[in-house]
Coordinates of C-alpha atoms and ligand atoms in Angstrom, one line a residue:
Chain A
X679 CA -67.3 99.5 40.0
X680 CA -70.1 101.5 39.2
X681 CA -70.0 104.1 35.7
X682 CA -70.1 107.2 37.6
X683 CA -66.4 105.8 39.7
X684 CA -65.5 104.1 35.8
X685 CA -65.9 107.4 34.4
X686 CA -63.7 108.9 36.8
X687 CA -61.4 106.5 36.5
X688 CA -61.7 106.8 32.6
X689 CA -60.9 110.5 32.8
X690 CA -57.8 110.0 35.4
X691 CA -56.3 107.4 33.1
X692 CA -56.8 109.4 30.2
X693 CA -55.0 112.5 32.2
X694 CA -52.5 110.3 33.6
X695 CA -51.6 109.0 30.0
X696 CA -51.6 112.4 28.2
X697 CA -49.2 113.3 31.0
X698 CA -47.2 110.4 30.2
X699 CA -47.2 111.1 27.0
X700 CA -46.2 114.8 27.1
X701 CA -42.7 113.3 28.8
X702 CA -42.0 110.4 26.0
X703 CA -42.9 112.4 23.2
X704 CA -39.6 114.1 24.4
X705 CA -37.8 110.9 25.1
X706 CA -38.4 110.0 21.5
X707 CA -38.1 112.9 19.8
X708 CA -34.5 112.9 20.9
X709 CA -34.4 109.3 20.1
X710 CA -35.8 109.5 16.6
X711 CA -34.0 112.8 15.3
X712 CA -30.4 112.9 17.3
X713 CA -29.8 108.5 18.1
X714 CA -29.7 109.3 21.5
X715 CA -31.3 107.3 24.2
X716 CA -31.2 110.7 27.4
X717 CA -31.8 108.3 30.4
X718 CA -31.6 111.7 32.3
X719 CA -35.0 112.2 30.8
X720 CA -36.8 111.7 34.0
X721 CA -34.3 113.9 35.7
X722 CA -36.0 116.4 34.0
X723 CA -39.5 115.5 35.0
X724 CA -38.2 115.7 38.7
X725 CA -36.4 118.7 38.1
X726 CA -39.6 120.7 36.6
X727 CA -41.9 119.2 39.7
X728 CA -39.2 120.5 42.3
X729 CA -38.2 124.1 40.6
X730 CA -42.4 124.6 40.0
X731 CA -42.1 124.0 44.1
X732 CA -39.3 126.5 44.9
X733 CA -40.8 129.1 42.7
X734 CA -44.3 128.9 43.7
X735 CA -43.3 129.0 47.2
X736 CA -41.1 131.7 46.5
X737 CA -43.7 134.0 43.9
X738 CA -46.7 132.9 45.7
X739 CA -47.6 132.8 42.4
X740 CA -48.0 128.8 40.5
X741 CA -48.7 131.2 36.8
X742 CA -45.1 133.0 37.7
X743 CA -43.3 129.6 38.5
X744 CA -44.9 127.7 35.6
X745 CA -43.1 130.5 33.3
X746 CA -39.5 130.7 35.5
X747 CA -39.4 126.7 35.5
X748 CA -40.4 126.2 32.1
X749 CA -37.7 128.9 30.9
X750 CA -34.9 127.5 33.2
X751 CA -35.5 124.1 31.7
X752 CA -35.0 124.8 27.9
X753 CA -31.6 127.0 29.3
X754 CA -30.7 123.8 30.5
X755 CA -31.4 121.4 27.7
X756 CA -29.5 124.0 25.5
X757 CA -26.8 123.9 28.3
X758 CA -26.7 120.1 28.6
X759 CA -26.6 119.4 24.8
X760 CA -24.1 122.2 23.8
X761 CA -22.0 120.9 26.2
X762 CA -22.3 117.1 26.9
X763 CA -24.3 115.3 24.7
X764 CA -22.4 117.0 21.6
X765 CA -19.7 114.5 22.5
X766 CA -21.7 111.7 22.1
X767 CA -22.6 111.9 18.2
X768 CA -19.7 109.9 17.5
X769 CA -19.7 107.7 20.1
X770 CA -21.2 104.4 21.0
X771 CA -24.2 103.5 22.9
X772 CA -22.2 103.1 26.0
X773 CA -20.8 106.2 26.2
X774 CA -24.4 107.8 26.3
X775 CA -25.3 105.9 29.1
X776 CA -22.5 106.4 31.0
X777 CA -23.1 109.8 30.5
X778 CA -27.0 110.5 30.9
X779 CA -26.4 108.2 33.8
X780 CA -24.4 110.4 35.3
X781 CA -26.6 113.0 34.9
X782 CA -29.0 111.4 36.8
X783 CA -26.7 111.3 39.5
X784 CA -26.1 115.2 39.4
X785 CA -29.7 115.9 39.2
X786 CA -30.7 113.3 42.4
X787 CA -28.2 114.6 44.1
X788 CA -28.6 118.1 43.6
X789 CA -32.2 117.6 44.6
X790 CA -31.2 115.8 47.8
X791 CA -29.0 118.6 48.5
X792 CA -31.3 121.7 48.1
X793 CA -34.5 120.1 48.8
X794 CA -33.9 117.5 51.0
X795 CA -34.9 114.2 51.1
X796 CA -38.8 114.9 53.0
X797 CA -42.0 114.5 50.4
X798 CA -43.2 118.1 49.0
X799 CA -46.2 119.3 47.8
X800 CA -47.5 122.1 45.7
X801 CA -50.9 123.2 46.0
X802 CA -53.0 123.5 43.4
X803 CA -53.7 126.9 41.6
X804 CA -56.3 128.4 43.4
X805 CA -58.3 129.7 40.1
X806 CA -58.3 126.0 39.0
X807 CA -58.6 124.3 42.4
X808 CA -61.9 123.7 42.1
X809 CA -64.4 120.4 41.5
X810 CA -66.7 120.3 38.4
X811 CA -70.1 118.4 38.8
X812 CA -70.1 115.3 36.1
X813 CA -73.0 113.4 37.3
X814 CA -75.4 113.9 40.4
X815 CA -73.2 112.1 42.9
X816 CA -69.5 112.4 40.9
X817 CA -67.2 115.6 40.5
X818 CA -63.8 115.8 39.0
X819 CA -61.3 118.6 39.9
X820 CA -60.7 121.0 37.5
X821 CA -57.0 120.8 37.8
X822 CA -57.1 117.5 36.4
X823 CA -58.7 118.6 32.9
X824 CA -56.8 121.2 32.8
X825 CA -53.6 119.0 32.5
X826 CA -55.4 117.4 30.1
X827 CA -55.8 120.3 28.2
X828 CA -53.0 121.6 28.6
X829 CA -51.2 117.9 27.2
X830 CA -53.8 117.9 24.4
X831 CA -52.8 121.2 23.5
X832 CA -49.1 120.2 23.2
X833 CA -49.7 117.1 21.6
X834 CA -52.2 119.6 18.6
X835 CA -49.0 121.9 18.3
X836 CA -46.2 119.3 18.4
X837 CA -48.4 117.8 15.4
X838 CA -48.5 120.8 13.5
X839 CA -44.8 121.7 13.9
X840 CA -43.1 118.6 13.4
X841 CA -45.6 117.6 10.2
X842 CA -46.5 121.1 9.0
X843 CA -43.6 123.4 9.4
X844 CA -40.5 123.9 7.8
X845 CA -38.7 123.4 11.2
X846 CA -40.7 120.3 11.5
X847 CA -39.4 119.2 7.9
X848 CA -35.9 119.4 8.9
X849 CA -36.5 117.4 11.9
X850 CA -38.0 115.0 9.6
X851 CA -35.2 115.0 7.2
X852 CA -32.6 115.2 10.3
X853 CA -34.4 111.5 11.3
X854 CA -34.1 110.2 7.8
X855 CA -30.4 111.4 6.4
X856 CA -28.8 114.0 8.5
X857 CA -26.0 114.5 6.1
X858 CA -27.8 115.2 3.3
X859 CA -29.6 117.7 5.5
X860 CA -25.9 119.3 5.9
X861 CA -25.4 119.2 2.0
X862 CA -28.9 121.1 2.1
X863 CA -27.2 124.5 3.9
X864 CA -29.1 123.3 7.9
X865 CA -27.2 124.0 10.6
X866 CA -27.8 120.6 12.2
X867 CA -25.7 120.8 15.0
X868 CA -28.5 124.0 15.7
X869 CA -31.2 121.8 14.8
X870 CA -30.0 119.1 17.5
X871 CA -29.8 121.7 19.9
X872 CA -33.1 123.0 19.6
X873 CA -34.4 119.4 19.5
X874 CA -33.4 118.4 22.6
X875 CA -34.0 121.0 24.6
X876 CA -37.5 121.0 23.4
X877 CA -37.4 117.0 24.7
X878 CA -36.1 118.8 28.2
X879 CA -38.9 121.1 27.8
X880 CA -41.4 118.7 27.1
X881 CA -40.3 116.6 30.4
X882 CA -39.9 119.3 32.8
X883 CA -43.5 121.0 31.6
X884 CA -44.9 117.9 32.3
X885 CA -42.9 117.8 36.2
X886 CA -44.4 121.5 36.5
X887 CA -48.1 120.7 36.0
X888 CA -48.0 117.1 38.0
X889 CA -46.6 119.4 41.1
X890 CA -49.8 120.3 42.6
X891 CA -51.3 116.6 42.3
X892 CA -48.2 114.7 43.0
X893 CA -45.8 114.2 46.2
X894 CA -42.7 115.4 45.0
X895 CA -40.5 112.8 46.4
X896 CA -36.9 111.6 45.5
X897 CA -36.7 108.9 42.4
X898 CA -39.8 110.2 40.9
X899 CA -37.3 110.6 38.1
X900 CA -36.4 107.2 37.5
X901 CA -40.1 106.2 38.0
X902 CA -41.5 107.9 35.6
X903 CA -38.3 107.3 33.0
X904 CA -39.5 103.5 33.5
X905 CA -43.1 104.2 32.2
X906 CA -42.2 105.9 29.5
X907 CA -40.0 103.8 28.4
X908 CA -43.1 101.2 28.4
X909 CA -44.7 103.8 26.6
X910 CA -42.0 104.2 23.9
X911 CA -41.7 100.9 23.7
X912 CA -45.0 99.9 22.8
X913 CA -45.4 103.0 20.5
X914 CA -42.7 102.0 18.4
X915 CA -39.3 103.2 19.2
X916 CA -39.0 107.2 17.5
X917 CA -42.6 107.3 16.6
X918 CA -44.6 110.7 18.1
X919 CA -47.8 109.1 16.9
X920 CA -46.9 105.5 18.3
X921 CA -46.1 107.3 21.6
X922 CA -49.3 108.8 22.0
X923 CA -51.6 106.3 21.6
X924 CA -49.4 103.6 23.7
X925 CA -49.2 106.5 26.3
X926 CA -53.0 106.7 26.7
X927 CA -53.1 103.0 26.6
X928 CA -50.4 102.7 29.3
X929 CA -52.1 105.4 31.6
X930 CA -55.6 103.8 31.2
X931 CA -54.0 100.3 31.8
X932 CA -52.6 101.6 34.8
X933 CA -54.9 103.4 36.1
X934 CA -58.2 101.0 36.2
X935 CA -55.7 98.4 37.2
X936 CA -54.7 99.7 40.3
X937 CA -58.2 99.9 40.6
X938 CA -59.3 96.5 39.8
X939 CA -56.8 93.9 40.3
X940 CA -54.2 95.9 43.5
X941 CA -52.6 93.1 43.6
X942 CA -51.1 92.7 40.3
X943 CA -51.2 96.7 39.6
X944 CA -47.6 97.4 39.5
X945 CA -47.1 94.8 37.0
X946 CA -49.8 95.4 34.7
X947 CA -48.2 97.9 32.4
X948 CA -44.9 95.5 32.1
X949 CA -48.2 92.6 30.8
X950 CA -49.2 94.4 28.7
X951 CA -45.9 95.6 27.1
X952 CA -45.2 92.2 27.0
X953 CA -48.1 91.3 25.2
X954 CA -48.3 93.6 22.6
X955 CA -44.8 93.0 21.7
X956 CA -45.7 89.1 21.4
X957 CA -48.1 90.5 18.6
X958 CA -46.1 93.8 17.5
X959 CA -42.2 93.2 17.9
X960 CA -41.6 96.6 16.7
X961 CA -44.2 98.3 18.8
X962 CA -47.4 99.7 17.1
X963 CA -46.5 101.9 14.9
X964 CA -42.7 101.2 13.8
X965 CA -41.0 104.1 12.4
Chain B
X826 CA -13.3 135.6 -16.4
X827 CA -12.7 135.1 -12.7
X828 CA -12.9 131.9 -11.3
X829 CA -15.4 131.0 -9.4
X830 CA -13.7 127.9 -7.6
X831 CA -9.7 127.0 -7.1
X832 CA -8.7 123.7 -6.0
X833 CA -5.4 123.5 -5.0
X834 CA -3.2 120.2 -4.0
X835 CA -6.1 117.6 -2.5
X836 CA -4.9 115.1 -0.8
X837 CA -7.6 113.1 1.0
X838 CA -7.5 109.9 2.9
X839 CA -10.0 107.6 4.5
X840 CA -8.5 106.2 7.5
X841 CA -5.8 104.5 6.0
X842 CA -6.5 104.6 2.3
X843 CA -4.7 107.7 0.4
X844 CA -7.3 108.1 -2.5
X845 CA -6.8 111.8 -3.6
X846 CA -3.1 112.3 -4.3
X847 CA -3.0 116.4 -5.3
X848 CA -6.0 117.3 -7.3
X849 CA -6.1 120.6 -8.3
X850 CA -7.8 122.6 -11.0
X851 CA -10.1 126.0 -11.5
X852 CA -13.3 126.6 -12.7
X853 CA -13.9 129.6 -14.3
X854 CA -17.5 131.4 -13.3
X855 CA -20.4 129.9 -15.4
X856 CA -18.9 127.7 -16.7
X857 CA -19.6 123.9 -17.3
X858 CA -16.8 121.1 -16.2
X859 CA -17.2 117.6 -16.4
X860 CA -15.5 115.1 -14.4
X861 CA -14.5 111.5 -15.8
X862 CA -13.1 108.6 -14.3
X863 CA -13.3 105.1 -14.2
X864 CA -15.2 103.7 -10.9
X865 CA -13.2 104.3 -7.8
X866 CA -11.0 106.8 -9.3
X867 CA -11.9 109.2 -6.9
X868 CA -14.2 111.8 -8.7
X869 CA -16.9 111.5 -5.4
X870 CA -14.2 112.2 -3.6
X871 CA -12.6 115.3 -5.2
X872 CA -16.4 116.5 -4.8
X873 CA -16.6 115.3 -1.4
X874 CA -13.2 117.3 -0.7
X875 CA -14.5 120.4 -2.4
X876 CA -17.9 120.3 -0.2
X877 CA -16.2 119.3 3.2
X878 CA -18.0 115.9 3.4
X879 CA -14.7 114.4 3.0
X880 CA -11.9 116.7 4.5
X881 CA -8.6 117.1 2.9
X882 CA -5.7 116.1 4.8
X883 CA -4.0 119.0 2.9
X884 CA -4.5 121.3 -0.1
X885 CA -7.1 124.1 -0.2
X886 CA -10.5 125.1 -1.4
X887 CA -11.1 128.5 -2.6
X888 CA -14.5 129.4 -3.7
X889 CA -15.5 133.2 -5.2
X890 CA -11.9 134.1 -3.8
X891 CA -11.9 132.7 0.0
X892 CA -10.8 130.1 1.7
X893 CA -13.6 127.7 2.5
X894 CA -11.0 124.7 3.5
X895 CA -11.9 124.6 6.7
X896 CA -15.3 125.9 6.6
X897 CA -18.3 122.9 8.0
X898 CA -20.0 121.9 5.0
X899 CA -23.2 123.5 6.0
X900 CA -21.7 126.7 5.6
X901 CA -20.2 126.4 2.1
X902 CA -23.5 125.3 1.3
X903 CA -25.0 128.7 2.4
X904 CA -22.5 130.3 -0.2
X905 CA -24.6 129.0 -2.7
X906 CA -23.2 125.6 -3.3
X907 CA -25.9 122.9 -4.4
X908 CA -24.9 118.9 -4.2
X909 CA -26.9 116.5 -6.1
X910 CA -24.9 113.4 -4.4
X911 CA -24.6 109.9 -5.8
X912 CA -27.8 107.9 -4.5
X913 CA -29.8 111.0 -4.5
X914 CA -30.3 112.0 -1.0
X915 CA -33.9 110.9 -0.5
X916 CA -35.5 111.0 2.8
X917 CA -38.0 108.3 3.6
X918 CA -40.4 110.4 5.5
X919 CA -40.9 113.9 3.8
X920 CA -42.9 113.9 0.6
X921 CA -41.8 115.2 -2.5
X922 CA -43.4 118.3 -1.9
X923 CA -42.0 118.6 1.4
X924 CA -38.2 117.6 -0.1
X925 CA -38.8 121.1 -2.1
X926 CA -40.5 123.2 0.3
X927 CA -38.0 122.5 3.3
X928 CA -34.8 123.0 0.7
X929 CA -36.1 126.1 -0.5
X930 CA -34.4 129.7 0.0
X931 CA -33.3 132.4 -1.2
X932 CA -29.5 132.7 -2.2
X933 CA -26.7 134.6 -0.2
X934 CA -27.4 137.8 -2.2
X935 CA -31.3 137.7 -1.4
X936 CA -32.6 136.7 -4.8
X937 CA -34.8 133.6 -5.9
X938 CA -33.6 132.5 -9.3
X939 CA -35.8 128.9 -8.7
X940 CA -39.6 129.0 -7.1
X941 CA -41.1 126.2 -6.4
X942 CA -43.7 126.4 -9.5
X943 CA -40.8 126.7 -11.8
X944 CA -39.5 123.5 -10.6
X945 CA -42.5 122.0 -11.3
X946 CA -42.6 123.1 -14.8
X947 CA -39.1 121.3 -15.6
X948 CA -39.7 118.2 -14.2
X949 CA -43.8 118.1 -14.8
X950 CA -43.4 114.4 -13.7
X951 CA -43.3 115.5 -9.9
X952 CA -46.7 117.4 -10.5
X953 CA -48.4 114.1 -10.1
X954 CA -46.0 112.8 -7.4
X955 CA -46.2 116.0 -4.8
X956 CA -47.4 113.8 -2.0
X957 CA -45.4 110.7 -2.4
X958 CA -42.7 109.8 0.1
X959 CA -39.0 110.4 -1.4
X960 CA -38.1 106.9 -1.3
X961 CA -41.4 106.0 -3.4
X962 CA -40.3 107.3 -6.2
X963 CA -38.6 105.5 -9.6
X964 CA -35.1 106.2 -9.6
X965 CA -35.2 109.4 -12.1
X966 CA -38.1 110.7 -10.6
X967 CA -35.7 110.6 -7.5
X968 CA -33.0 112.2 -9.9
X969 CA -35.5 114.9 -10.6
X970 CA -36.5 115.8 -7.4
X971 CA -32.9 116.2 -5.7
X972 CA -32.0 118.3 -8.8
X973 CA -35.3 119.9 -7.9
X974 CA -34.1 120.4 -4.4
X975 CA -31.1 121.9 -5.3
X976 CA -32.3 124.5 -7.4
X977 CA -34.5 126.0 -4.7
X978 CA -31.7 127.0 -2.9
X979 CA -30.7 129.1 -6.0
X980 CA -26.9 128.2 -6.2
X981 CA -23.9 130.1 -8.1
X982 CA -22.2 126.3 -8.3
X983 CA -23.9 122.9 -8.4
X984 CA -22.4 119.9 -8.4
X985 CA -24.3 116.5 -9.9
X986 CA -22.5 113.4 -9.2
X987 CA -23.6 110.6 -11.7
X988 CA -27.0 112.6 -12.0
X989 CA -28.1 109.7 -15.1
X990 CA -26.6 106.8 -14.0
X991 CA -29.0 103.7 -14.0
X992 CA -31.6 105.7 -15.8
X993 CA -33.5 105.0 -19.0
X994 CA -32.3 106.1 -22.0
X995 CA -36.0 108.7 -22.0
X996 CA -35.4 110.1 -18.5
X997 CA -31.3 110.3 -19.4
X998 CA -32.5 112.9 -22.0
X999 CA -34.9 114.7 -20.3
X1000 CA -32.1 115.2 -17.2
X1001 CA -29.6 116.3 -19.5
X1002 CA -31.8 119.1 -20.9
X1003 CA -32.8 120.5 -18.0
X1004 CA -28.5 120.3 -17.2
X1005 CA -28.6 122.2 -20.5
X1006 CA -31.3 124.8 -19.2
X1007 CA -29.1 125.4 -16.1
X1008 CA -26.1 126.0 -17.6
X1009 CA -28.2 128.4 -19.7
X1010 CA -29.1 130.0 -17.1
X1011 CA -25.5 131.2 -15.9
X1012 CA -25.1 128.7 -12.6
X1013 CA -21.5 127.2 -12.8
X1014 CA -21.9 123.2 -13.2
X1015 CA -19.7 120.7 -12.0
X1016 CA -21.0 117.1 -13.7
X1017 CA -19.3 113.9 -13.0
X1018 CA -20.5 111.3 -16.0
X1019 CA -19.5 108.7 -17.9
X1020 CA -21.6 109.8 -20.9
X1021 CA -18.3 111.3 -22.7
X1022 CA -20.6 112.1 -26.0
X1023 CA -23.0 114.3 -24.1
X1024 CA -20.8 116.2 -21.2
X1025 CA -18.1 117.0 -25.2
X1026 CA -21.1 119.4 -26.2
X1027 CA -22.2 120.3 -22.8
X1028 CA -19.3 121.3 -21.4
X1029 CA -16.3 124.0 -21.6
X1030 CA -14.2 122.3 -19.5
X1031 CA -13.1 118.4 -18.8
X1032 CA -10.9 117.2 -16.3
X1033 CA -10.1 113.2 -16.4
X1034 CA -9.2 111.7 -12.4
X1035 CA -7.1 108.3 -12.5
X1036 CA -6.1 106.8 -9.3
X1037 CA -6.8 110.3 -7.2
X1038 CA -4.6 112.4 -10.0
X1039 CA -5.8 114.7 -12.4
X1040 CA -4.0 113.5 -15.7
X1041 CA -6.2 115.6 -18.2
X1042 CA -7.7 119.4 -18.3
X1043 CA -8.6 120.8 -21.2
X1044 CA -11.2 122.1 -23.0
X1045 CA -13.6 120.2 -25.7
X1046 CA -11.0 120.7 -28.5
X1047 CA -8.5 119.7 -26.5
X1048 CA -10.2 116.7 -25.4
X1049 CA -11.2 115.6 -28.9
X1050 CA -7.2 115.9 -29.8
X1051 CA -6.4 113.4 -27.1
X1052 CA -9.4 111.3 -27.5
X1053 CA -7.5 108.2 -27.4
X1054 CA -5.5 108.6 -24.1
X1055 CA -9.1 109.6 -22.7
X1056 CA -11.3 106.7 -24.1
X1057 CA -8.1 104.1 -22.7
X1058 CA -7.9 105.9 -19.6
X1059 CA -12.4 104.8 -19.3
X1060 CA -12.3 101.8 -20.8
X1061 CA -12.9 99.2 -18.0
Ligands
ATP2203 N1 -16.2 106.2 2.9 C1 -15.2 105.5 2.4 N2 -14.3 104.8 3.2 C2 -13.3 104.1 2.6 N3 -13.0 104.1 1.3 C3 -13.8 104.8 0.5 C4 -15.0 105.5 1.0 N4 -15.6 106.1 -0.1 C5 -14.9 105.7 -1.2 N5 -13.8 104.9 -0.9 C6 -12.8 104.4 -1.8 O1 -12.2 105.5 -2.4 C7 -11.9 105.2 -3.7 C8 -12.5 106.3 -4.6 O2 -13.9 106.4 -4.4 P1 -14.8 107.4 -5.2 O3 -16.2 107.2 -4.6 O4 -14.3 108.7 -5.1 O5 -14.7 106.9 -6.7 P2 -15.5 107.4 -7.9 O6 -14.5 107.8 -8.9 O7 -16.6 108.3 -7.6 O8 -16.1 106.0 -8.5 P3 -17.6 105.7 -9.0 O9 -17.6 105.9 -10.5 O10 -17.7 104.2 -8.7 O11 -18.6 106.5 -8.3 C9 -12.5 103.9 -4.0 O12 -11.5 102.9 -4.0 C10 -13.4 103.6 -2.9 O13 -13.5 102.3 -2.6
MG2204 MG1 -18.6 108.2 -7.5

């Protein structure tokens, strides 16, 4: 491999992780703050991918859609949390996935049903569908950094809220003794709410933006859940931080291995979890 | 004087276990009661009862004339209820600057009786703690900073549950005179102690739990009348 197809590579594992990230930063958000595991998580993802499809189709428009899909998705985090994960609070670890199992049901087969079961595609915004020039012989599309942009830009203000805000104190708190945070005058069951369907958010943005470089296909839910549960994992099971370095790890991992060594590529990131939980049982950074 | 809280006929149960067996008494407004009990009497719990944290089975709550019985514990809270629990409340993850800053608000009528700064002033040690995590903290410092925490959300009634147990004797007096600058200060004060000497001076009004019952409410003359029946009722 020469630099100029290592730097490419460099910059789609890096995109690919950030991406990655953007979906378990939800996953254990949700996980850290409310003690529940959504396994519907990737639903979401899916979800975002297909109703960025419908609506660009429909608007002609990707800006329009990105806006429509992203709103639709927090209505339905709110929606599924004020409604069916509220039961859960009290119950065991069972019940939840019985439940978010069942989501994933609903959502695959709700897919199957409007969209069929044919690979779709989303092309890519024309104002960012085009190449810039990193070396002499290499280009990059621009839709790529963008992504990463856009991810890094998430990642900045998820940062700022959850450590700098007051919002982001309660979540805190929520995390550490959420009955004290009830003895403090917070709403918490308003907190949870808005907590998870920020996690819904956070998966179904990242569903959106993957539309135009990804085949939207059925199961792309559960494959993605997979990863970033390898993702969480390894970042330490609650932790934000721990989530995004693993995540960039994991999509760098993955991406030069599929590269490098085909043969083993589908295996590599489940190595390399392994591995680092040889050395860090609790992931790298334990909450 | 009106009343600012009427506790009418608790009787609270965990699970099985009947621990509150009709506890009732008022408080008038701005005034200072003290609650005393042997351990596992049941004076967390009457607290517990009165803040929704452990719901009667039956009796009622009334606070500044209304029914909060049935209210979530949030809510009461918003009505300008403060709760300094046993074990302090720490969170593991905020700082101590962050335990004030995210507690902070104004009270139900808009005004801020407590900033931040004034805090500060009381309990000077937390000045040189601001950026330690909760849990990092001694045990008074810990005391402080949830009494702290609870006057930044400028409460009518607060309620400190064993607020100098396990302290040193220098800490135990700087707690109780901020207590005493509270209670100067007009907020209502609910104390359960065991320090009978201190809570006699502090307070206006005593009310002795055994078993989940309320066998004694009276006032500091009062109390030093029956001072026997009191000191056999906490001897261990
Ligand atoms: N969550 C609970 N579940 C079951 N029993 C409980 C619970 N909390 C307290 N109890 C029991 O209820 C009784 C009263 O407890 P409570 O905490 O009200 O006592 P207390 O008077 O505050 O005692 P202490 O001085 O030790 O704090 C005790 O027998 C205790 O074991
Ligand atoms: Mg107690």
């Amino acid at each position: 491999m020469d630099t100029s197809l290592f730097l490419v590579q460099l910059l789609n594992g890096v995109q690919y992780g950030l991406l990655l990230f953007l979906i378990a930063s939800g996953l254990t958000l949700v996980f850290g703050v409310m003690g529940i595991l959504n396994l519907a998580h990737g639903s979401m993802y899916m979800i975002g991918a297909y109703l960025a499809y419908y609506f660009t189709t429909l608007t002609d428009s990707f800006l329009l859609a990105f806006i429509i899909s992203g709103t639709i998705a927090l209505v339905i985090g709110i929606i599924i949390e004020r409604f069916l994960i509220i039961h859960l609070y009290k119950r065991d670890h069972l019940d939840q996935v019985l439940l978010t199992v069942g989501l994933i049901f609903i959502f695959n087969a709700t897919q199957s049903y409007v969209w069929g079961n044919d690979p779709l595609g989303v092309e890519v915004p024309e104002l960012l569908s085009g190449s810039i020039r990193l070396t002499d012989i290499v280009e990059y599309p621009v839709y790529r950094l963008f992504i990463s942009l856009l991810c890094l830009v998430v990642a900045a203000s998820m940062y700022f809220t959850i450590n700098k805000t007051r919002l982001g104190m309660m979540i805190r708190a929520g995390e550490s003794d959420r009955a004290m945070v009830e003895n403090l005058g917070v709403d918490i069951s308003k907190l949870f709410t808005i907590v998870f369907a920020i996690g819904v958010f956070l998966a179904s943005l990242a569903g959106i933006v993957s539309a135009p470089i990804v085949s939207l296909v059925p199961g792309m839910g559960e494959h993605v859940l997979i990863s970033c549960f390898v993702v969480v994992v390894i970042g330490g099971l609650g932790s934000i931080k721990g989530a995004f370095v693993a995540a960039l790890i994991v999509g760098i991992v993955d991406t030069y291995a599929s590269v490098l060594l085909p043969q083993i590529s589908s295996m590599s990131i489940y190595l390399l979890m392994a591995l680092i939980l040889l050395v860090k049982p609790q992931g790298l950074f334990k909450n | 004087m009106q009343n600012i809280l009427e506790v009418h006929g608790l009787q609270t149960l965990y699970g099985e276990s009947h621990i509150l067996h009709g506890v009732s008494f008022d408080i008038k407004a701005g005034e200072t009661v003290s609650i005393m009990g042997r351990n596992g009497m049941g004076k967390s719990t009457t607290l517990k009862s009165i803040l929704g944290i452990a719901p009667p089975r039956s009796g009622s709550v009334i606070y500044k004339g209304e029914d909060i019985t049935r209210l979530p514990t949030w809510k009461r809270m918003r009505q300008d209820i403060a709760y300094v629990p046993e074990g302090r409340g720490m969170f593991h993850n905020l700082t101590v600057k962050e335990h004030l800053q995210m507690a902070a608000r104004k009270n139900s009528r808009g005004e801020t009786n407590w900033t931040y700064d004034q805090v500060l002033e009381v309990f000077p040690r937390l000045t040189e703690r601001l950026t330690n995590k909760g849990t990092q903290l001694s045990g008074g410092e810990q005391q402080m900073l949830a009494i702290g925490r609870a006057l930044l959300t400028n409460p009518d009634l607060l309620i400190l549950d064993e607020a100098t147990e396990g302290l040193a004797p220098l800490i135990r007096k700087e707690i109780w005179q901020v207590i005493r600058q509270i209670k100067d200060s007009g907020v209502s004060t609910i104390i359960v102690d065991k320090n009978i000497k201190v809570l006699n001076e502090l307070c206006e009004q005593h009310i002795l739990i055994v078993k989940g019952k309320v066998v004694f409410n009276g006032d500091s003359e009062t109390l030093n009348e029956n001072k026997e029946f009191i000191e056999q009722s906490l001897a261990v």
